[in-house]
PDB file of C-alpha atoms in Angstrom:
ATOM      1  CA  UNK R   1      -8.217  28.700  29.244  1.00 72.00           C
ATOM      2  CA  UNK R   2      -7.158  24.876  29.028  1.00 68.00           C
ATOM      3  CA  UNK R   3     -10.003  24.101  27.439  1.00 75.00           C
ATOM      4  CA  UNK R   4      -9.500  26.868  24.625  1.00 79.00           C
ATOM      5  CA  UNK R   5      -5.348  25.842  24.586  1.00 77.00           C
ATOM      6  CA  UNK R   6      -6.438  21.987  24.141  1.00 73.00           C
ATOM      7  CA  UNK R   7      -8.477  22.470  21.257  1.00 80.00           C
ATOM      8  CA  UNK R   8      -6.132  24.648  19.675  1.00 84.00           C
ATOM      9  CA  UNK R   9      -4.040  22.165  19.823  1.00 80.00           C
ATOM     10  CA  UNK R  10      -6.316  19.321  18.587  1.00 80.00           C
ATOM     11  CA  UNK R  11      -7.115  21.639  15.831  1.00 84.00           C
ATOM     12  CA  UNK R  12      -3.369  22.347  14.880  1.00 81.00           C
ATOM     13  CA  UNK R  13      -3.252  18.158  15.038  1.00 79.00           C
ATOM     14  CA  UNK R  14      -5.880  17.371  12.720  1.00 81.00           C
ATOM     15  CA  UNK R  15      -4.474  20.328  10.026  1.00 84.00           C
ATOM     16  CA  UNK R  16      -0.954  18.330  10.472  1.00 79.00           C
ATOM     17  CA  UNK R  17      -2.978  14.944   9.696  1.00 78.00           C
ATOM     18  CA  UNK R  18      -4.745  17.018   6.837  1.00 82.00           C
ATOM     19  CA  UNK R  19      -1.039  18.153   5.444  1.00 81.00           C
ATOM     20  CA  UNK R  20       0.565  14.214   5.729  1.00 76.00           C
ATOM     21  CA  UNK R  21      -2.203  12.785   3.961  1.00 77.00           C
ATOM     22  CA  UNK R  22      -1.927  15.249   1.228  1.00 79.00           C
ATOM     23  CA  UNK R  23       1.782  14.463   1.574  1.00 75.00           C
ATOM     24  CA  UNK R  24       1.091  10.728   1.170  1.00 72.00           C
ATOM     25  CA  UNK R  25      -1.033  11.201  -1.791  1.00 74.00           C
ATOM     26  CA  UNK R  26       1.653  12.708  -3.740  1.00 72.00           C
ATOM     27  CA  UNK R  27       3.956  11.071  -3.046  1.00 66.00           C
ATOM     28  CA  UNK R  28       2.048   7.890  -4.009  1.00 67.00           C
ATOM     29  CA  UNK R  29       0.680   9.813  -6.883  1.00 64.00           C
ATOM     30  CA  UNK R  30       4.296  10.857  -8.403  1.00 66.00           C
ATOM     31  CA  UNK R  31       6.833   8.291  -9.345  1.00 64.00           C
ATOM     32  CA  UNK R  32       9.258   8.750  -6.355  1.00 65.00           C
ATOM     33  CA  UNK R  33      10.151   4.981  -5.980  1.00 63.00           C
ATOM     34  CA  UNK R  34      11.370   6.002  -9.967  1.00 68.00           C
ATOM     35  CA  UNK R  35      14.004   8.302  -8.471  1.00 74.00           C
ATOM     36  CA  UNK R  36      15.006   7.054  -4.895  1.00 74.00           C
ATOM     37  CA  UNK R  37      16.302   4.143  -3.655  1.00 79.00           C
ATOM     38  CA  UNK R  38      14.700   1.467  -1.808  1.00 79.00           C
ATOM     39  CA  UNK R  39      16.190   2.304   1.686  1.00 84.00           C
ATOM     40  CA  UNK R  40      15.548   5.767   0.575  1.00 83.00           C
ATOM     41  CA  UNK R  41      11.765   5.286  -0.263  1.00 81.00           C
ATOM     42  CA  UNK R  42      11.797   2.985   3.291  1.00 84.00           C
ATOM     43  CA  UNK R  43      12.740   5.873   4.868  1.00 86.00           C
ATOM     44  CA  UNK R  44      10.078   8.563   3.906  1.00 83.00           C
ATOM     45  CA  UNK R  45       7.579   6.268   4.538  1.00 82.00           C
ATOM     46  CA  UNK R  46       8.818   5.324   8.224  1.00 88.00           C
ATOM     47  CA  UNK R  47       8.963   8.766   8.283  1.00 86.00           C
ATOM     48  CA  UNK R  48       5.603   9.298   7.417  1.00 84.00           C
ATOM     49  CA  UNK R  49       4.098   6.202   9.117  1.00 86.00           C
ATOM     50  CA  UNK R  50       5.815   7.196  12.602  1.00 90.00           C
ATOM     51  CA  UNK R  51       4.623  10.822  12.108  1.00 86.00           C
ATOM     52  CA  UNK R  52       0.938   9.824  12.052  1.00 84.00           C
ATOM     53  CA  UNK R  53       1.197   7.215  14.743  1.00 87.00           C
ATOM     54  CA  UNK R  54       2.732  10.026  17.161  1.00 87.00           C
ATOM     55  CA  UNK R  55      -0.090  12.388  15.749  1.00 84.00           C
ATOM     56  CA  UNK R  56      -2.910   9.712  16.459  1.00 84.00           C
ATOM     57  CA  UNK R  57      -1.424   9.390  20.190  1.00 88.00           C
ATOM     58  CA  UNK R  58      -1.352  12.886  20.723  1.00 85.00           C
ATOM     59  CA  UNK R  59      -4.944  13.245  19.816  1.00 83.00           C
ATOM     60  CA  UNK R  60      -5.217  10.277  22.082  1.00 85.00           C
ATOM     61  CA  UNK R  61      -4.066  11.926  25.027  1.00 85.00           C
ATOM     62  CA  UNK R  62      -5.933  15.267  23.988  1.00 81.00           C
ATOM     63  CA  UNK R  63      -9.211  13.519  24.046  1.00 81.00           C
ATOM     64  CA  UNK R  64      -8.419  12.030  27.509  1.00 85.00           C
ATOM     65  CA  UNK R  65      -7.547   8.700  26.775  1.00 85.00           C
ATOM     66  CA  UNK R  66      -4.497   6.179  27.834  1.00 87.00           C
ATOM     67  CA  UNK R  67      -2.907   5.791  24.545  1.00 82.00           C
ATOM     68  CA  UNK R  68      -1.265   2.445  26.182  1.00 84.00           C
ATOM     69  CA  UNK R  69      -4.535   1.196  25.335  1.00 84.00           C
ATOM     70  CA  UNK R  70      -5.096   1.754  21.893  1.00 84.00           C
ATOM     71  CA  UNK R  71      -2.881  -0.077  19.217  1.00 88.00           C
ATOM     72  CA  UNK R  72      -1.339   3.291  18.508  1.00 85.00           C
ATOM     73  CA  UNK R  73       1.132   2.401  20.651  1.00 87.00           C
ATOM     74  CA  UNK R  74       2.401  -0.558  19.448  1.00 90.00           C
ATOM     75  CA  UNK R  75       2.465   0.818  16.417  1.00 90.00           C
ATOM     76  CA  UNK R  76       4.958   3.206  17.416  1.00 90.00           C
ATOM     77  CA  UNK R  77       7.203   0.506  18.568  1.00 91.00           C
ATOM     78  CA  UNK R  78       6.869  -1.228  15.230  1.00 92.00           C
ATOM     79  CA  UNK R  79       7.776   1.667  13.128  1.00 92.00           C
ATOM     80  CA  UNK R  80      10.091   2.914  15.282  1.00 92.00           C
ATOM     81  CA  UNK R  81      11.751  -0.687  14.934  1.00 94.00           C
ATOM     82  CA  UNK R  82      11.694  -0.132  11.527  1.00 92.00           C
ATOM     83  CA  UNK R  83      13.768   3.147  11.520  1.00 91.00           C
ATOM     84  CA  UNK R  84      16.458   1.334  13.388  1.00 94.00           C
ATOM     85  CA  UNK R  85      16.513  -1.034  11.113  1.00 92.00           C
ATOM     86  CA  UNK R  86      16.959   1.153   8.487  1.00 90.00           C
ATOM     87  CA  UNK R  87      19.455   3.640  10.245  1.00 90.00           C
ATOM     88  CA  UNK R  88      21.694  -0.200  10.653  1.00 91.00           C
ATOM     89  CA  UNK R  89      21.575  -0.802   7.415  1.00 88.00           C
ATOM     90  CA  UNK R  90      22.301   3.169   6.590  1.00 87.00           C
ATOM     91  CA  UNK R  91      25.165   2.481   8.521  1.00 87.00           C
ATOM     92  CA  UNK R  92      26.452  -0.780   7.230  1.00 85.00           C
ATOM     93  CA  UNK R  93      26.683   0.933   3.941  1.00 79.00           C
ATOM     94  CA  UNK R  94      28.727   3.507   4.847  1.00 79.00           C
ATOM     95  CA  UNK R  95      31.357   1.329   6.519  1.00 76.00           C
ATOM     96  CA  UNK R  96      34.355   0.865   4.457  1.00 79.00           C
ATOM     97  CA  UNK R  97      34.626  -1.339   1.785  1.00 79.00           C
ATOM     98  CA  UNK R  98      37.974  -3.637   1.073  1.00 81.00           C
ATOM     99  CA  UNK R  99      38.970  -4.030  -2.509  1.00 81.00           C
ATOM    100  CA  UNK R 100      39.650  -7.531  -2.845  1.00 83.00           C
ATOM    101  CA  UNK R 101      41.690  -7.832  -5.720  1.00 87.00           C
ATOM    102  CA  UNK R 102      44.084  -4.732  -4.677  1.00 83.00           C
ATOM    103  CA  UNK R 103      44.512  -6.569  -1.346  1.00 81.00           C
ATOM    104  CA  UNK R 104      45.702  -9.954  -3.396  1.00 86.00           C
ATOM    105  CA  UNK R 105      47.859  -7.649  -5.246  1.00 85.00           C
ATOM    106  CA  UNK R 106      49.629  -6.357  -2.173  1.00 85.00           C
ATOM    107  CA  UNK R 107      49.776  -9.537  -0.233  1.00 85.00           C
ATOM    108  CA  UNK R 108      50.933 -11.618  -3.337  1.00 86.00           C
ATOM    109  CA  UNK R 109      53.515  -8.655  -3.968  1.00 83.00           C
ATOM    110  CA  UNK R 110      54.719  -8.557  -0.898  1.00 82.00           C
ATOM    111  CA  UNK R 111      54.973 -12.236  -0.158  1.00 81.00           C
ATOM    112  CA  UNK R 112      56.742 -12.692  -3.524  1.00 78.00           C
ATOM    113  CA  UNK R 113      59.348 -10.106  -2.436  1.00 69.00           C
ATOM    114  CA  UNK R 114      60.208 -11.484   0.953  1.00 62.00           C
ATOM    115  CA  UNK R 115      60.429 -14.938  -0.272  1.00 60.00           C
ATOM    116  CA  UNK R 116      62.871 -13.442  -3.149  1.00 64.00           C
ATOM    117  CA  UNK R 117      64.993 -11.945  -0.334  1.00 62.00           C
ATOM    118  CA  UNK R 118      65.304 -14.920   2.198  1.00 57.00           C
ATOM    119  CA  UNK R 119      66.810 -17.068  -1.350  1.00 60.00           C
ATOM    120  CA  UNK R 120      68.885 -14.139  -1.825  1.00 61.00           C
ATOM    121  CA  UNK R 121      70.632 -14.059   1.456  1.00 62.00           C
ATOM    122  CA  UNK R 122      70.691 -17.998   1.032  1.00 56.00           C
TER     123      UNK R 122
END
């Protein structure tokens, strides 16, 4: 019964590889850096580089193995280091932005009007 469940499951693994490399290839194939940005075109490959390290450990631990000691799992680690650096710099960019010049405008506005009303009351 385990036995039949675990290669099930390795099977189901290897048709998931199958799909992401067909995945890969058209995405490399089509011009999507063309229509996305770069942090946009980062992201689907961390994406798809993180989804086939965490399908290569699986099969790892399918096939009996440690995955510790393959470089799977630092792999991992460096592509999931990646996403957070991308999910920062997501972030970054959504924080919001001061407009400079309006900012002048109000200061210098409202600086010129309470220095006109302290020589008024003089």
């Amino acid at each position: 019964m385990l036995d039949s469940t675990l290669s099930t499951i390795e099977s189901k693994v290897d048709e998931c590889r199958d799909l992401l490399e067909q995945l890969v290839e058209s995405v490399i194939g089509c011009n999507i850096q063309d229509e996305l940005t770069g942090l946009e075109y980062s992201k689907v490959f961390a994406t798809i580089a993180f989804t086939f390290c965490s399908l290569h450990y699986v099969q790892e631990k399918l096939n009996g193995h440690n995955p510790a000691d393959y470089p799977v799992s630092r792999d991992l680690l460096r592509v999931k280091e990646y996403m957070k650096e991308i999910n920062d710099i997501m972030l970054r960019e959504k924080r919001p932005r001061i407009n400079l010049t309006a900012a002048r405008k109000i200061v210098r506005s409202t600086t010129q009007r309470s220095a006109s009303d302290v020589s008024s009351q003089n």
